[in-house]
Each structure stands twice: as C-alpha cells, then as structure tokens.
Coordinates of C-alpha atoms and ligand atoms in Angstrom, one line a residue:
X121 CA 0.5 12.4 20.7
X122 CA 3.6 13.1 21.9
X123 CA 6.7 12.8 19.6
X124 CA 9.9 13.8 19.2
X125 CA 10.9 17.0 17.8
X126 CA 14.7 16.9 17.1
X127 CA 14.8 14.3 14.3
X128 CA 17.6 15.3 12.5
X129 CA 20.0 15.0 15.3
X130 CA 18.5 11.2 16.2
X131 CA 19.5 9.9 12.7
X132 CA 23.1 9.6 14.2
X133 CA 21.7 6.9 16.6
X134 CA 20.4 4.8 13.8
X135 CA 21.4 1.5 13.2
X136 CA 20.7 0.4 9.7
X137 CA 19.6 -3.5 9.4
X138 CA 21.1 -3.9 5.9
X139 CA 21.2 -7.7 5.9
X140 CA 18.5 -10.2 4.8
X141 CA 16.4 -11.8 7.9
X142 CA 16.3 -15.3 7.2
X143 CA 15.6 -18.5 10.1
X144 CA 15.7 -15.7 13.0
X145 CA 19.1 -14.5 12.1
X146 CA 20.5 -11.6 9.7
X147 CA 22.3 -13.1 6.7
X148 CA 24.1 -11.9 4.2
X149 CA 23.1 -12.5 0.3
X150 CA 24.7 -15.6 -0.5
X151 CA 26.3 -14.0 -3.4
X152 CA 27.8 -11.4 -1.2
X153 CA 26.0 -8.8 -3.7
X154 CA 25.0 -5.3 -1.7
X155 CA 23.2 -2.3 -3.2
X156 CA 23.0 1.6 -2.3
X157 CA 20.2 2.3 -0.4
X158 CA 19.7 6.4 -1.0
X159 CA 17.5 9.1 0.6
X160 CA 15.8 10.8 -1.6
X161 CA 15.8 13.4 1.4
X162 CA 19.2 14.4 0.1
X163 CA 20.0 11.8 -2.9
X164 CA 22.5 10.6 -0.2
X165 CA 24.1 6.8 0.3
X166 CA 22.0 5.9 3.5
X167 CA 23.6 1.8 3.6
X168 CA 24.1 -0.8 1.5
X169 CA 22.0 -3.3 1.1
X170 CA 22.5 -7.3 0.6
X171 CA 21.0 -7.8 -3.0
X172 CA 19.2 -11.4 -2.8
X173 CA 18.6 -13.4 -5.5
X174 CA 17.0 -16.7 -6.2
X175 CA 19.1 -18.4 -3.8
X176 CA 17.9 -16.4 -0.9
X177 CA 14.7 -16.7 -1.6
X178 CA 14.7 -20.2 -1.9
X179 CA 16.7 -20.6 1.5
X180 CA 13.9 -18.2 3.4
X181 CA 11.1 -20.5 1.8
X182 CA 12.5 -23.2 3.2
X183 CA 12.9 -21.9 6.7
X184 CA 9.5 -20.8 6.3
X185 CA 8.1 -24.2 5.2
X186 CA 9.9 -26.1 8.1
X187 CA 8.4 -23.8 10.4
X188 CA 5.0 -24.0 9.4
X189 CA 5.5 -28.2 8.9
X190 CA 6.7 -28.4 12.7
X191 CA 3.1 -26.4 13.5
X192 CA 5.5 -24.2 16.2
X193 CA 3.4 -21.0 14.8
X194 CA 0.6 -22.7 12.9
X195 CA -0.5 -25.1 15.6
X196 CA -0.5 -22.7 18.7
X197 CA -3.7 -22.7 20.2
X198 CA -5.2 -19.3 18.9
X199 CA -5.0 -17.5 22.5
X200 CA -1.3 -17.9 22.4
X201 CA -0.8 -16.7 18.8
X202 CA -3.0 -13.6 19.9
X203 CA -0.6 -12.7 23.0
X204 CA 2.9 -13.3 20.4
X205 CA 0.9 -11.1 18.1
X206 CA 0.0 -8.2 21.0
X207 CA 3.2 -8.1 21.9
X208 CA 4.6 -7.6 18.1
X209 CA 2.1 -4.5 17.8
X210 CA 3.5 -3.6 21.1
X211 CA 6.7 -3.8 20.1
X212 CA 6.0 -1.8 16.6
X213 CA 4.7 1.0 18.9
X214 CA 7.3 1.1 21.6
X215 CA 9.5 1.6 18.4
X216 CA 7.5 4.4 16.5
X217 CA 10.4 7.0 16.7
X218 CA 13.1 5.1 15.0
X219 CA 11.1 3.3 12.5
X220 CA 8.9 6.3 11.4
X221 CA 12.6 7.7 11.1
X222 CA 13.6 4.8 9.3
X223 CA 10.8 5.0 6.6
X224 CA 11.1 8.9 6.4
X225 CA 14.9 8.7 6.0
X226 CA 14.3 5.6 3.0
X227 CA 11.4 7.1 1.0
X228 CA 11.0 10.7 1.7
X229 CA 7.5 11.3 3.6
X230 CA 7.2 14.2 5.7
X231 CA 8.0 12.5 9.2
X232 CA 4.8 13.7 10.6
X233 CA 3.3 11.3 8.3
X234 CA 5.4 8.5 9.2
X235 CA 5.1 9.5 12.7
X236 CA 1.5 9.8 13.3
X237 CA -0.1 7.4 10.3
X238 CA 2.2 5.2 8.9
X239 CA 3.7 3.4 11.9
X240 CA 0.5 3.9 14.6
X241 CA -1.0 2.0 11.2
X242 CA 1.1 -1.4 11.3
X243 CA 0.9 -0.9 14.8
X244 CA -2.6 -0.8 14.7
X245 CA -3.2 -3.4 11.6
X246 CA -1.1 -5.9 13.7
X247 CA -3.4 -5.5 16.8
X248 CA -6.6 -5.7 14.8
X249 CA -6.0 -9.0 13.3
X250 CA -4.3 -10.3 16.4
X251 CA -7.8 -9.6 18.1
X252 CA -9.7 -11.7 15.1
X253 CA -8.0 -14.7 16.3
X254 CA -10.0 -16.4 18.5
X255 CA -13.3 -14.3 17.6
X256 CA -13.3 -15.8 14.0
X257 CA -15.7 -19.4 14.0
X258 CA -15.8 -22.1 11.3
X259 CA -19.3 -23.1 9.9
X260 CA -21.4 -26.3 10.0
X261 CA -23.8 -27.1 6.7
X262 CA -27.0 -28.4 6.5
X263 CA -25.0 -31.4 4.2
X264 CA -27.6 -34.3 3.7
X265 CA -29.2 -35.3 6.6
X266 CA -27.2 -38.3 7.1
X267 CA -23.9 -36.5 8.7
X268 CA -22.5 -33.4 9.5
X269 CA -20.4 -31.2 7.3
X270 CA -17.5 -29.2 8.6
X271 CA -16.7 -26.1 6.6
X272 CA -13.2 -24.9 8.0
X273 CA -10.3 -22.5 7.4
X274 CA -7.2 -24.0 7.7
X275 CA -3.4 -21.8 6.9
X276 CA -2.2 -22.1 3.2
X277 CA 1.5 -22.9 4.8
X278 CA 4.0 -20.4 2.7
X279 CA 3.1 -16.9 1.8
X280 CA 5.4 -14.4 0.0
X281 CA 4.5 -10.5 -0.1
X282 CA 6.1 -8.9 -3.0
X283 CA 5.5 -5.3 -1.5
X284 CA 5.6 -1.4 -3.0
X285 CA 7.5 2.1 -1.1
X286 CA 4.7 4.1 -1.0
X287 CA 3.8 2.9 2.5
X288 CA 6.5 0.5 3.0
X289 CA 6.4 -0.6 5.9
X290 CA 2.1 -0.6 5.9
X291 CA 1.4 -1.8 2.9
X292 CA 3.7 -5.0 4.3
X293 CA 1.5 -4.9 7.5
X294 CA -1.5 -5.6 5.4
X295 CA -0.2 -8.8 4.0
X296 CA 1.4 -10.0 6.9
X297 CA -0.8 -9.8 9.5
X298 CA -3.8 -11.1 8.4
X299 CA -1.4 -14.2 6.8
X300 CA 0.1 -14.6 10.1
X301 CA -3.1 -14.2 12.6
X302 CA -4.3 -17.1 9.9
X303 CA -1.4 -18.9 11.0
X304 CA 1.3 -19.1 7.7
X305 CA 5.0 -18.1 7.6
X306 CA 5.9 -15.4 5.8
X307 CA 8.3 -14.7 3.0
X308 CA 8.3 -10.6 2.4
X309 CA 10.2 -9.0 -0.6
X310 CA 10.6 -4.6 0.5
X311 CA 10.3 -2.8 -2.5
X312 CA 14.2 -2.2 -3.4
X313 CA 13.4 2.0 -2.4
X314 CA 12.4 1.3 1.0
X315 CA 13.8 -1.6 2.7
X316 CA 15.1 -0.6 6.2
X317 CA 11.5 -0.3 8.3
X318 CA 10.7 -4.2 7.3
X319 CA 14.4 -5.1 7.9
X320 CA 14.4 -3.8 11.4
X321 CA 10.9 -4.8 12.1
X322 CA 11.4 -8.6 11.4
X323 CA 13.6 -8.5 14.4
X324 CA 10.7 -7.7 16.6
X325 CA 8.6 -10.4 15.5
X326 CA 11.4 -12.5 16.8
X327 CA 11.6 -10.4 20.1
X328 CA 7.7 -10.7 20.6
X329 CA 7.9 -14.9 20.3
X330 CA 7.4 -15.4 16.2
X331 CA 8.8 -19.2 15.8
X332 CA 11.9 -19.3 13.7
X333 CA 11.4 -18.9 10.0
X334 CA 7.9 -17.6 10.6
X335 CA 8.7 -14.2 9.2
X336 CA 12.1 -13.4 6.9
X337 CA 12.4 -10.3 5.2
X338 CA 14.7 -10.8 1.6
X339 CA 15.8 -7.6 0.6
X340 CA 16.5 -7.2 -3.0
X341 CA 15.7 -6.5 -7.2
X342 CA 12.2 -7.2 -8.5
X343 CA 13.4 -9.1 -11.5
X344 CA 15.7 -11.4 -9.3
X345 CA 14.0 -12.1 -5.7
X346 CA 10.6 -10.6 -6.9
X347 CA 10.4 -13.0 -9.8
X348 CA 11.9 -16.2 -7.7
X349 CA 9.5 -15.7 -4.8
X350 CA 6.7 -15.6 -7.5
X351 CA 7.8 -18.5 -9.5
X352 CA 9.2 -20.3 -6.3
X353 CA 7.7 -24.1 -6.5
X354 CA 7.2 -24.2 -2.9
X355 CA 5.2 -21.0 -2.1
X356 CA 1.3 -21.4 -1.7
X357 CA 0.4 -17.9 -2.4
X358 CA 1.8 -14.7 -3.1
X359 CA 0.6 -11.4 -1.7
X360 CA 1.8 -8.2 -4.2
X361 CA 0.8 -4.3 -4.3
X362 CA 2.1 -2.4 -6.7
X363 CA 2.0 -1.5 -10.7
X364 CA -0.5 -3.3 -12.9
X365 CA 2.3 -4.3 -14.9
X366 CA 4.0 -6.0 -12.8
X367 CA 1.1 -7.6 -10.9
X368 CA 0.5 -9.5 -14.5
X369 CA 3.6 -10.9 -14.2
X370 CA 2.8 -12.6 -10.8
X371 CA -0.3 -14.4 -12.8
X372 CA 2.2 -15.7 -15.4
X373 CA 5.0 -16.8 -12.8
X374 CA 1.9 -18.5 -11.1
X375 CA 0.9 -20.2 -13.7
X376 CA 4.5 -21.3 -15.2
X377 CA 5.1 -22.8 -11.7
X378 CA 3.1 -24.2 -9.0
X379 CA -0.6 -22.8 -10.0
X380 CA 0.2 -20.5 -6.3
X381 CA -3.0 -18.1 -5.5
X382 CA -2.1 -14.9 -6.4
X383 CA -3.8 -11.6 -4.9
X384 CA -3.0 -8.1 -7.0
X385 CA -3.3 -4.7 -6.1
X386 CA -2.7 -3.1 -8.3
X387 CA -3.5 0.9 -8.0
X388 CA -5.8 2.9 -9.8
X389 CA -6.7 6.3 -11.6
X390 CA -9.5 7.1 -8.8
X391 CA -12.5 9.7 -10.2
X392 CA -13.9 12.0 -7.5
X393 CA -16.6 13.7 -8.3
X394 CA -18.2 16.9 -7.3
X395 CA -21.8 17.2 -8.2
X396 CA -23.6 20.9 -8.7
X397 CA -25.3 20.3 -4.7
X398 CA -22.1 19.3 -2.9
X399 CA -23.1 20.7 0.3
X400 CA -19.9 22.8 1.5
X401 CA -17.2 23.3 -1.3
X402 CA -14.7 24.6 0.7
X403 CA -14.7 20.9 2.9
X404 CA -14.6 19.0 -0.3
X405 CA -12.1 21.3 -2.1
X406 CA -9.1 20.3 0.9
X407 CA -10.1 16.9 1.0
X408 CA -9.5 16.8 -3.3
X409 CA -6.5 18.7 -2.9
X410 CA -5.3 16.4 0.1
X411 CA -6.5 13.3 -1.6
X412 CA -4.1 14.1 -4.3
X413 CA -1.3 16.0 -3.1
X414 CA -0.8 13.7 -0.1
X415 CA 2.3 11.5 0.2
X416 CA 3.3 13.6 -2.9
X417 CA 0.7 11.4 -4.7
X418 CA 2.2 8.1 -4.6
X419 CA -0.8 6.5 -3.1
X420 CA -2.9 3.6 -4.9
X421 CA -6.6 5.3 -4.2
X422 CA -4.9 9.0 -5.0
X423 CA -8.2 11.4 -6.2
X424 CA -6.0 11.9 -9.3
X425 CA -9.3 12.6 -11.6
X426 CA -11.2 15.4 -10.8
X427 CA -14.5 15.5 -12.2
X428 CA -16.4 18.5 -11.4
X429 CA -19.5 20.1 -12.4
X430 CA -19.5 22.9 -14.8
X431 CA -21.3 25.6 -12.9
X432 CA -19.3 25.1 -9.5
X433 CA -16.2 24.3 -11.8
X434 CA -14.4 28.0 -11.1
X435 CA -15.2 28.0 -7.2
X436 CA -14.3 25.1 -6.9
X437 CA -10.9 25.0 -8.8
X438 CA -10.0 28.1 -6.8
X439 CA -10.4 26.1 -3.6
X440 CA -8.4 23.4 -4.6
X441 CA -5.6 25.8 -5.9
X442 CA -5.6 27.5 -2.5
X443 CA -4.8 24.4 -1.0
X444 CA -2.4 23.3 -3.1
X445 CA -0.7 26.4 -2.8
X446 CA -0.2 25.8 0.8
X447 CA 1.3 22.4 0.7
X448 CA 4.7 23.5 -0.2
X449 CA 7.2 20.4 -0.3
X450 CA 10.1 21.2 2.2
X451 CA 12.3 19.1 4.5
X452 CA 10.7 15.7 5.6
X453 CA 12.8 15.9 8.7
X454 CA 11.2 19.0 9.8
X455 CA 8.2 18.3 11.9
X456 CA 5.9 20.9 10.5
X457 CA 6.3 19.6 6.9
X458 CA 3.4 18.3 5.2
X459 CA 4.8 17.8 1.6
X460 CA 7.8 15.4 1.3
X461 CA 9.9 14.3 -1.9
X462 CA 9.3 11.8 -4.4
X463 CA 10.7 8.0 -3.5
X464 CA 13.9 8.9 -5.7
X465 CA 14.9 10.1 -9.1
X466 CA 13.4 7.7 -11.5
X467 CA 9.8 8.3 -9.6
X468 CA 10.3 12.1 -9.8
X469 CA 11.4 11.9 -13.8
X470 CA 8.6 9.7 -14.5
X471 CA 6.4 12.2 -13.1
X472 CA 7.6 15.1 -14.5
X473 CA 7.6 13.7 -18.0
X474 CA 3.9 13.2 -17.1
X475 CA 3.8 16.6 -16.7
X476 CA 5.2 17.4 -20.2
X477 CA 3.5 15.2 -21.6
X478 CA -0.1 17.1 -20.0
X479 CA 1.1 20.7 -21.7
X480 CA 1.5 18.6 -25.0
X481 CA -1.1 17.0 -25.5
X482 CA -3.3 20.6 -24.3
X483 CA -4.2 20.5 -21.0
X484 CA -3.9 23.6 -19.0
X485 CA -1.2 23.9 -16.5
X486 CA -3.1 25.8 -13.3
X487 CA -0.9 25.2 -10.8
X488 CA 3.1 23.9 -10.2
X489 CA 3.8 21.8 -12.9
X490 CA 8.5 21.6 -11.5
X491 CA 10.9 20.2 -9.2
X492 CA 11.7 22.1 -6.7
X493 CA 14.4 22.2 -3.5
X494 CA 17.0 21.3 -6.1
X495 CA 20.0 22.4 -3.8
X496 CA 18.9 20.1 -1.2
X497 CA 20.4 16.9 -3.7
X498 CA 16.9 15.4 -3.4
X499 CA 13.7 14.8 -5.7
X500 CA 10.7 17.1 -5.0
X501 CA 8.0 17.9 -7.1
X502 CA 5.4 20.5 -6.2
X503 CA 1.3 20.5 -5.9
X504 CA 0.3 20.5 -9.6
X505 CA -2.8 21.2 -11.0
X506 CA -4.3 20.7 -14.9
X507 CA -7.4 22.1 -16.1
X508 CA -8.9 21.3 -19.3
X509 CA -8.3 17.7 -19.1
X510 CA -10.3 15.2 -21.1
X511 CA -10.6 11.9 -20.8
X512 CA -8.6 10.4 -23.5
X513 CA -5.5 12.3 -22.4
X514 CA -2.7 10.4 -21.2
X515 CA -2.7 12.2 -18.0
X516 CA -6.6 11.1 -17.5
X517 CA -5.5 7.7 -18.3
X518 CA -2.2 6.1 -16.9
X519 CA -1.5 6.4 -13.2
X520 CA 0.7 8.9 -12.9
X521 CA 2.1 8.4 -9.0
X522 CA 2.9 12.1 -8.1
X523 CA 1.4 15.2 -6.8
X524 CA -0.4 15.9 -10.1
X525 CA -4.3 16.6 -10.5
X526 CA -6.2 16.5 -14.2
X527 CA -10.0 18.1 -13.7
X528 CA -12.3 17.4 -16.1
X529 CA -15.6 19.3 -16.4
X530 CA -18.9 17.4 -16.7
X531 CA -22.7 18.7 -17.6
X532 CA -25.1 15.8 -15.7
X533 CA -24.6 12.6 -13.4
X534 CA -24.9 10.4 -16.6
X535 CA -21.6 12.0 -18.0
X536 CA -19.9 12.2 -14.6
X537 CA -20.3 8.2 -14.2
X538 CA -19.9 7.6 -18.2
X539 CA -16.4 9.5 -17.4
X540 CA -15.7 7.9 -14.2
X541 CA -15.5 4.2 -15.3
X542 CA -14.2 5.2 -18.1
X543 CA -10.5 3.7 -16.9
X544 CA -9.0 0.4 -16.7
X545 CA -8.5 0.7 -13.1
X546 CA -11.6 0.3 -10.0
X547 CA -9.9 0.9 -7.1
X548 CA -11.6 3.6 -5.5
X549 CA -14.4 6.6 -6.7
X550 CA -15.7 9.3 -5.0
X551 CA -18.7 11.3 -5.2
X552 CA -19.7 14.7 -3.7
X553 CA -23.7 15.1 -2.9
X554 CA -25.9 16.6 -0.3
X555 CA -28.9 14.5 -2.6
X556 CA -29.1 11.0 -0.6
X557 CA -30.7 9.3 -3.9
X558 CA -27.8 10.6 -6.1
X559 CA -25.5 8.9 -3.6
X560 CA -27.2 6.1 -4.0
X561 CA -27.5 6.2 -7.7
X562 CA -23.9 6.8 -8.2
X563 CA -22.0 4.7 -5.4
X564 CA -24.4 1.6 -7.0
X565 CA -23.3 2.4 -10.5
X566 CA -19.4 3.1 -9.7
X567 CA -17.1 0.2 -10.9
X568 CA -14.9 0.6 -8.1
X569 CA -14.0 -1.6 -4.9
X570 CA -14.7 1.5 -2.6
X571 CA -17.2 4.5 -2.7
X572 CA -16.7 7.0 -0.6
X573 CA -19.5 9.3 -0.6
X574 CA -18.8 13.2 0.9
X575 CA -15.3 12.4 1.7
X576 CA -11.7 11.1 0.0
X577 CA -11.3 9.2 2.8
X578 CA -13.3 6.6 4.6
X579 CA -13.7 3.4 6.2
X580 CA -10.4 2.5 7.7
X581 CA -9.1 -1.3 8.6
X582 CA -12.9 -2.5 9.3
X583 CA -14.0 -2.7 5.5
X584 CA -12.5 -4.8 2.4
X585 CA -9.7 -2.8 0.4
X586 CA -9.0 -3.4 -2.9
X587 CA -10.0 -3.4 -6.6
X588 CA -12.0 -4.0 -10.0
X589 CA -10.7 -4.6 -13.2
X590 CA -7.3 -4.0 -13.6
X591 CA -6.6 -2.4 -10.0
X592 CA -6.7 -6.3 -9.4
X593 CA -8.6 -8.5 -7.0
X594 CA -8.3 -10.1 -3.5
X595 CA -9.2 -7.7 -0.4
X596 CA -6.8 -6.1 1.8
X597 CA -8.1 -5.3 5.4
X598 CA -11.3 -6.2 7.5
X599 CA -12.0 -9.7 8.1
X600 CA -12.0 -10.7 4.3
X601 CA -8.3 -10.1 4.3
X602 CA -8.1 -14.1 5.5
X603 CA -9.6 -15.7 2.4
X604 CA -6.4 -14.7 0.9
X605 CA -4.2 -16.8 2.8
X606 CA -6.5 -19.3 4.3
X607 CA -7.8 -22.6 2.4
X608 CA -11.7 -23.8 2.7
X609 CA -11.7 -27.3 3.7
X610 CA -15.1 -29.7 3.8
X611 CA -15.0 -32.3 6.2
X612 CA -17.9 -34.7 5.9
X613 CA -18.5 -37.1 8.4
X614 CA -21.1 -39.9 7.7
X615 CA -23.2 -40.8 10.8
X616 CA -24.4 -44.6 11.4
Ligands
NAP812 P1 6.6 -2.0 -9.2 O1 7.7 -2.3 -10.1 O2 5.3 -2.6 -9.5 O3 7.1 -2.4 -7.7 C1 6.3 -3.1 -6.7 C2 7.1 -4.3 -6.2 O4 7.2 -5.3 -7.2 C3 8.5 -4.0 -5.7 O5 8.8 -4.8 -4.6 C4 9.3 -4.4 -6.9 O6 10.7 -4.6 -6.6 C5 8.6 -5.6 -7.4 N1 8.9 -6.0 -8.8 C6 9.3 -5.1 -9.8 N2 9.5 -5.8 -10.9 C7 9.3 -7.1 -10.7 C8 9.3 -8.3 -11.4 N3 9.7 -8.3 -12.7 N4 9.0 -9.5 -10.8 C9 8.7 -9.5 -9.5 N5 8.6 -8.4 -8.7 C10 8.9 -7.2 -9.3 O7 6.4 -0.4 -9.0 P2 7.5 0.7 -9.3 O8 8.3 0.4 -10.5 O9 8.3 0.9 -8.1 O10 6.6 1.9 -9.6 C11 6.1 2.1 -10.9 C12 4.6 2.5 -10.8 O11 3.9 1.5 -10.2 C13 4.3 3.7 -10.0 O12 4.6 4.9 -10.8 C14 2.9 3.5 -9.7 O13 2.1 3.9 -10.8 C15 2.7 2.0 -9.6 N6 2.8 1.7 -8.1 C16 1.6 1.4 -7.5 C17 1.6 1.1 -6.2 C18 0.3 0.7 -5.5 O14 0.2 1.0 -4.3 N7 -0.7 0.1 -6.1 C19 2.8 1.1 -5.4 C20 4.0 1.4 -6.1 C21 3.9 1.7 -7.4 P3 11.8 -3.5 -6.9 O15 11.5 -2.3 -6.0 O16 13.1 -4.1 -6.6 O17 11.6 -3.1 -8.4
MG813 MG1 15.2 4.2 -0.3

C-alpha cells in the first residue's frame, strides 16, 4: 500500500473538528464549556474541545429520534441504505491519510498502525456490514398449523455508543455500523483521549447521504455525557467498550432509567499458553511478544498472561525477550515506528505503578520495566517483561493496559487451564499445540469468547467478538453484531 511518508510536515494542513456533530451541523456545547485535547506524542495542546453535558446529549437524542420516527434512514429500502453505506466506507478510505493522522496525533499509535490497520479497519467494518444488508432474511415458523408466523428484525430506533481510545475511531466502527446497516440512528460518545477521528468522520456520513440526525458525535467527560447518554430516557440501547468498572455502571444507569439493552465489553486478562509440543517456538515467541507489546498494550484481548511450560520455559522466554528488545518505542510520526506512547499521562502512571507494584509483590523484572523518550514531553513506556509471576499477584490479576507481560510457569494441561480461567475476565485465550486432541481439549474447556489456537491472532470481522464473565456480553462483529441493536418481532397471522 501506498502511503505517505512525510507525516510530520502534513500535520500543518490539519483541520481539527473540535465541535460536537449534532442534526448534520457542528455545534458548540451549549454551555460553551471546551477542554484541552493533548498529544501524548509530545504532551502538547493539539485543540480544544466543546465539553458536552447532559444537555447535548439530550439535544443529539432527539435529533436522532426524529430521524429514525420520520423512517428517512430506517425506512430506505435496504439497496439504498447499502449504496449511502458504500459510499461512507468509501469516503473513510479516500480519507485514510488525515484520519490515520488524526488518530496518531490524539492517542499516540505508531502511524503505521493507524495507517495500515486502524483506518483500512473502519473502512473495511463499514463495507462488510453495508454488504449484510440485503443478504440478511427474516424466518417463518412452523407456528400451529392454523397461520403463519413471522419472525422478523426490526431497528431498536436510538442507539448510543459510549466508546474507549485504544482504537478510537474502530472500536466506534464496531458499534456503528452494524447499528446503522440495522437501520437505527446513532448517538456516539469518543472517549475524552481520542476525540478528533469520530469528529471528522461524522461529517462524512453526512457527505455519503446519512439522513440528518442519523449519526452525531457528542464529545465530552464520562461522568457528564457518558452517564446522561446511559441514563438518557429516550435511548433504546447503549453500545460501551471499555473498563469493567465502568461497563457496571451502564447496567445500573439502565436499570435506574428506561430498562435500555445494554451490551459491555469490557476487556480482559487474556492467558496464552504454550504447551511442551508447540510446534515452532520461535513463530509463537513474536506472536506473544506482539500480542502484548502491540499498541503499547492497550488492547482488550492483549496476551498479557503468559503461561508456559516448564521445560520450554528458558527457550522460550529468551525468544520473547529478543522480540521485545526490538520493539523500541520512538516517534509515532516516524513511519518505521512500531512502538508508540501510552494514550497520555494518567494511562502511562497507572501502568507504571503496575510495574512497582510487580517488583513488590516478587515477581522478577526480565525485561524494561521505565518510561522512556522523556525529553520528547510525551508518555512512553518500554516492552516489559516479568518472570516468576503467580497467579494471585496483582499483575496476574487486574488488567493492566500497557506493554507489560507476567509469565507464569505450569507442569501439565490440567494446571495450564486450572490457571487460565482462573480470572474474572473471558475475553480471549490462547493455546499453543502441534497435538490436534489437546487443541480440542483446551479450546472446549477455555472460558473465554474466543480461542485461538497456534496463533494470538485470528478470525477477523467474520466471527463473534466479545466476552464471558466479567469481560461482559453481547458480540461485536460477524453477523451476530445485529442482535444488539435489532428487536425480534412475532407476527402471527391467523388464516380462515
Ligand atoms: P473507561 O473509563 O472505561 O472509558 C471508556 C469510556 O467510558 C470512555 O468514553 C469514558 O469517557 C466513558 N466513561 C468513563 N466513566 C464513565 C461514567 N462514569 N459514566 C459513563 N461513561 C463513562 O476507561 P479508562 O478510564 O479510559 O481506562 C481505564 C482502564 O479501562 C484501562 O486501563 C483498561 O484497563 C480499561 N479499558 C479497556 C478497554 C477495552 O477495550 N476493553 C478500553 C479502554 C480502557 P472518558 O474518556 O471521558 O472518561
Ligand atoms: Mg487525545
């Protein structure tokens, strides 16, 4: 792919959307209220930021529920919504450079990342559910013999999307596409860190034919437009990703309000194992340190527990460090770049009092363990690697959000899995095997919404995404990704 290589010198043609999108048109907060919106490139004052509130939100729900009540979007005939839907992902594409720029510039991701994944991604996640349109069919029953029952999907009407910075802009593309292929309007809150991509994108959906008040963008705090779009009376469902903490609240807002569905992911503290016969260490060592070290950790389904057989357990760790070694965090601007920094300070000082707390409680520091770049005024953290982890330890237990590994050594499958769902969270597991009955075994007994079996990585948009336990529950992705924002009607019709 071909992409621009000069990146630094096209942020000077950047022009920030700062404003809420609300009804087609950028608004200001009503209260006038702005906030800084800093690079943690550089720790520098990118824009300000209108700072919504409850007011906002309540003005963009109600665009968005006259929209859907005047059936302008939900209505179409599915062909049309398909073409205004092509031509968004179209739009997203056409738009790659100054967008991945956008999200590189707001969050800190190497711009090769943003560049070649992140933006091709909502591109691509736009365009796949566009396509399920018209290819999706309702279902008839056997009902009683006396009439014909209709099972069909009809569009809840208002969706809101509380959504995180890790992937800003993506993680929004996986609540909003599926929500408005299904035929809703859309009510997104950015994640306070990395507003600008979702800002500048809800102009395109305008451009490429989205009715007015289909899709508004409310910038703003968690505790002020977070909590009012979750405990908003008219919303019909809200969409989140993001902290189990927070994700709880959205049930209690829900059910303090208007009893809206809620769907939770909610992250996770993701096992991967590598059993005695994995078949080529060196492949599965890169993929652990990549599934780890990879948009400096701040990934949901980051292989942050390593669990590792005791008799490849020095091999292995060797492999992993020589991997980590090479990812050395440097300028996200800089094409070749493959480690970025944190999303800001907090993120990085939460991390690296993770880190502290490791070496206290006795793991082994093997690798990294600092910030580093300190003169560039931004927040990086380096590949870090503990050894002599158990299970209990805090760093074994809490997500943790950052470039920071904790291997644990295991004697036989039954411990590996024992250790494995041994976590509140069941987002993701991995297992490493060339035995195709220990695959089996383990990807059957993993508590975990996806297995990936020889690899950190698998799947893509054409299967479910999401969680057990605590990592929440409602599917991201693949065709399941519309029971979230469609309802089940049964139509019975009595025949005489
Ligand atoms: P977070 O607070 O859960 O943020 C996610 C979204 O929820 C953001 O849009 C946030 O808005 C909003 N929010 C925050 N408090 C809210 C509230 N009281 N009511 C309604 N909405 C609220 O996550 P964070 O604080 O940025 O990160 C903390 C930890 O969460 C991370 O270290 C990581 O462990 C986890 N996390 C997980 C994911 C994931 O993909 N599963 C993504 C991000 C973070 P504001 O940005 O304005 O606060
Ligand atoms: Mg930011």
């Amino acid at each position: 792919m071909a992409v621009a290589e000069n990146w630094k010198e096209r942020t000077s043609e950047l022009d920030y959307r700062n404003q809420a999108f609300i009804d087609n048109e950028y608004v200001d907060a009503a209260s006038g209220e702005t906030f800084e919106c800093i690079s943690p490139i550089d720790g520098q004052v990118l824009t300000q930021i209108a700072s919504c509130d409850a007011e906002d939100i309540d003005r963009a729900v109600r665009a968005a529920r006259t929209s859907f009540e005047s059936g302008a979007w939900a209505d179409l005939p599915a062909a049309k919504r398909k073409r205004v839907l092509f031509k968004f992902a179209d739009l997203i594409a056409a738009h790659a450079d100054e967008l991945a720029l956008l999200e590189t510039l707001d969050m800190g991701k190497p711009i090769s990342s943003s560049r070649r994944e992140d933006i091709p991604g909502v591109a691509g996640t736009v365009r796949w559910f566009a396509e399920a349109i018209d290819k999706i069919y309702d279902e008839i029953s056997p009902a009683d013999g006396k009439g014909l029952g209709l099972i069909t999907r009809e569009p809840l009407g208002v969706v809101g999307a509380v959504v995180p910075w890790n992937f800003p802009l993506l993680m929004a593309a996986w609540k909003f596409a599926p929500a408005l292929a299904a035929g809703n309007s859309i009510v997104i809150k950015p994640a306070e860190q990395s507003p600008l991509t979702a800002l500048r994108v809800a102009e395109l959906a305008a451009e490429a034919g989205l009715p007015q008040g289909v899709f508004n963008v409310v910038p703003g705090f968690g505790t002020s437009a977070g909590q009012a779009l979750g405990r908003h009376m008219d919303v019909d469902a809200l969409a989140f990703t993001g902290s189990t903490e927070v994700g709880k609240l959205f049930l209690k807002y829900s059910g303090e309000s208007n009893m809206k569905i809620i769907s939770l992911e909610c992250g996770g503290k993701s096992p991967n194992i590598i059993m005695e016969d994995t078949e080529d260490l060196a492949v599965a060592a890169q993929e652990s340190a990549l599934g780890i070290f990879y948009n400096s950790g701040q990934v949901c389904v980051a292989a942050s527990r390593l669990l590792v057989h005791e008799n490849v357990r020095e091999a292995f760790l060797e492999k992993v460090a020589e991997f980590g070694t090479k990812m050395v965090p440097g300028d996200p601007l800089n094409s070749t770049t493959k480690l970025g920094s944190m999303v800001d300070e907090n993120q990085m000082n939460r991390v690296l009092s993770y880190i502290e707390k490791g070496k206290s409680e006795g793991a082994k520091l093997s690798l990294g363990g600092s910030q580093v770049r300190q003169n560039s005024g931004g927040y990086y953290i380096e590949p870090t690697i503990f050894d002599q982890v158990s299970n209990d330890m805090t760093i074994a237990r809490e997500e943790i959000f950052g470039p920071v590994l904790s291997t644990i050594t295991f004697k036989n499958p039954e411990e590996a899995l024992q250790i494995a769902n041994d976590t509140v969270y069941g987002l993701r597991a991995n297992v490493w095997t060339s035995n195709v009955n220990t695959a089996h075994k383990m990807a059957k007994a993993l508590k975990a919404g996806t297995v990936n079996v020889n690899t950190t990585d698998g799947g893509g948009i054409t299967m479910p995404f999401g969680g057990y336990k605590q990592s929440g529950f409602g599917r991201d992705s693949s065709l399941h990704a519309f029971d979230k924002y469609c309802q089940l009607k049964s139509t019975y019709i009595r025949i005489t």
